[in-house]
Amino acid sequence: MDYDVKDLELAQKGKDRIEWARQSMPVLGLIRDRFEAEKPLSGLRIAACLHVTTETANLAVTLRDGGAEVRVCASNPLSTQDDVAAALVREYGIPAFAIKGEDNQTYYKHIVSTLAHRPHVTMDDGADLVTMVLTERKDLIPEIIGGTEETTTGVIRLRSMARDGVLAYPVISVNDADTKHMFDNRYGTGQSTIDGVLRATNVLMAGMRVVVSGYGWCGRGVAVRAKGLGADVIVTEVNPVRALEALMDGYRVMPMQQAASIGQLFITVTGNKSIIRREHFQSMQNGAILANSGHFNVEIDIPALESMSTGRRRVREFVDEYALADGRKIFILGEGRLINLACAEGHPASVMDMSFANQALSVEHLSRNHKQLQKQVYPVPAEIDREVARLKLKAMNTEIDTLTAEQKSYLSSWSEGT
Ligand code: ADE
């Protein structure tokens, strides 16, 4: 089998951890049982460019058990769990191409390897795989029936592709499912981002002035968890509605130029670039700690910080100290890559359960309906979204009310008023 992982000897540890995660993924487990019996993905070749974690392994195994031939590579050079990559290869027979800390050249070489089986479906987290197909592997397009996309940044890129007329096949935006972004982005990013900061630094959050940039679903999650640990949270935003929401949620809101001189810990979660840049570094306090939880490592302008620095040294794993000429020190965590996967383990399995249930069911939907789909970005069908929520509630032993006949008729009529 073709593969490239750090060390196959790590496979047993990876398998144990994959099974541990599986316990917290009951919805994906139900889909896997059905897939195993029905084989709805029989003959389908899937190339998946995702963070190679225990949760992703459970998704890959679910797709394999549904009859698909799956290959996996990393969607970020620093997010791979090497034991998981080894287990995928040795314990589950799934070719994996991913090594934590791989350089950019290897990262792209791994994407190329993942496409070697000429996939019918591309599964992306950040749209690097589809970009490779559209730019360098156009020859694959005739066989591809569709793709899926996991994250906000990827969906933004896909919409630009569709707008520019270059998107060559339908892609389902898994991120836009309610059972994805309202949970994974908020509770997943919220918890795992703080987890990454704490594992990298062991700082005390209580009493710390924490600047959260971006108040989308991820930013809301990070802010509320930092606040829960006793931090004094400041939010920066460009969207007036979101800024207002942050203000009414109880945070201070101000421009980055002002926050830069106040903050002690900065966390970017905007999906945009150069959120913290030269003019902000210039006014930061000595000892400021900077982390990014957005998809790409462009939110903190590290090249600008480098050019302002007289020296850089690694003071502990995943913590780089930049010394400035005036004696101040600024610390960057996880090389500015997504902190939750670079310095911790990503989102917990129980929230990835919903995201990856949407992924698995979206692939099944593509395989059944691709002939009716255009070269566009599609939402996850509402029935899938509701089914994932229903199954998750069931797994959490929670029942809910149903509408009475009288209530149903009331909701569909206009005649009853004051
Ligand atoms: N994205 C964020 N957390 C993740 C995880 N645990 N597995 C895969 N992708 C993720």
Short mmCIF file of C-alpha atoms and ligand atoms in Angstrom, two decimals, residues 51 53 55-56 341 345-347 352 356, ligand 1:
data_model
loop_
_atom_site.label_atom_id
_atom_site.label_comp_id
_atom_site.label_asym_id
_atom_site.label_seq_id
_atom_site.Cartn_x
_atom_site.Cartn_y
_atom_site.Cartn_z
CA HIS A 51 -6.93 17.23 9.89
CA THR A 53 -7.05 13.17 14.05
CA GLU A 55 -12.14 11.79 14.84
CA THR A 56 -11.13 11.94 11.17
CA LEU A 341 -4.77 21.37 16.40
CA GLU A 345 -5.99 17.63 19.82
CA GLY A 346 -8.59 19.69 17.97
CA HIS A 347 -12.25 19.60 18.84
CA MET A 352 -16.93 16.20 15.62
CA PHE A 356 -18.60 14.13 10.44
N1 ADE B 1 -11.16 20.36 13.19
C1 ADE B 1 -11.17 20.81 14.44
N2 ADE B 1 -11.04 19.80 15.32
C2 ADE B 1 -10.93 18.66 14.59
C3 ADE B 1 -10.77 17.30 14.93
N3 ADE B 1 -10.71 16.89 16.19
N4 ADE B 1 -10.70 16.42 13.92
C4 ADE B 1 -10.76 16.84 12.64
N5 ADE B 1 -10.92 18.10 12.27
C5 ADE B 1 -11.01 19.01 13.24
#
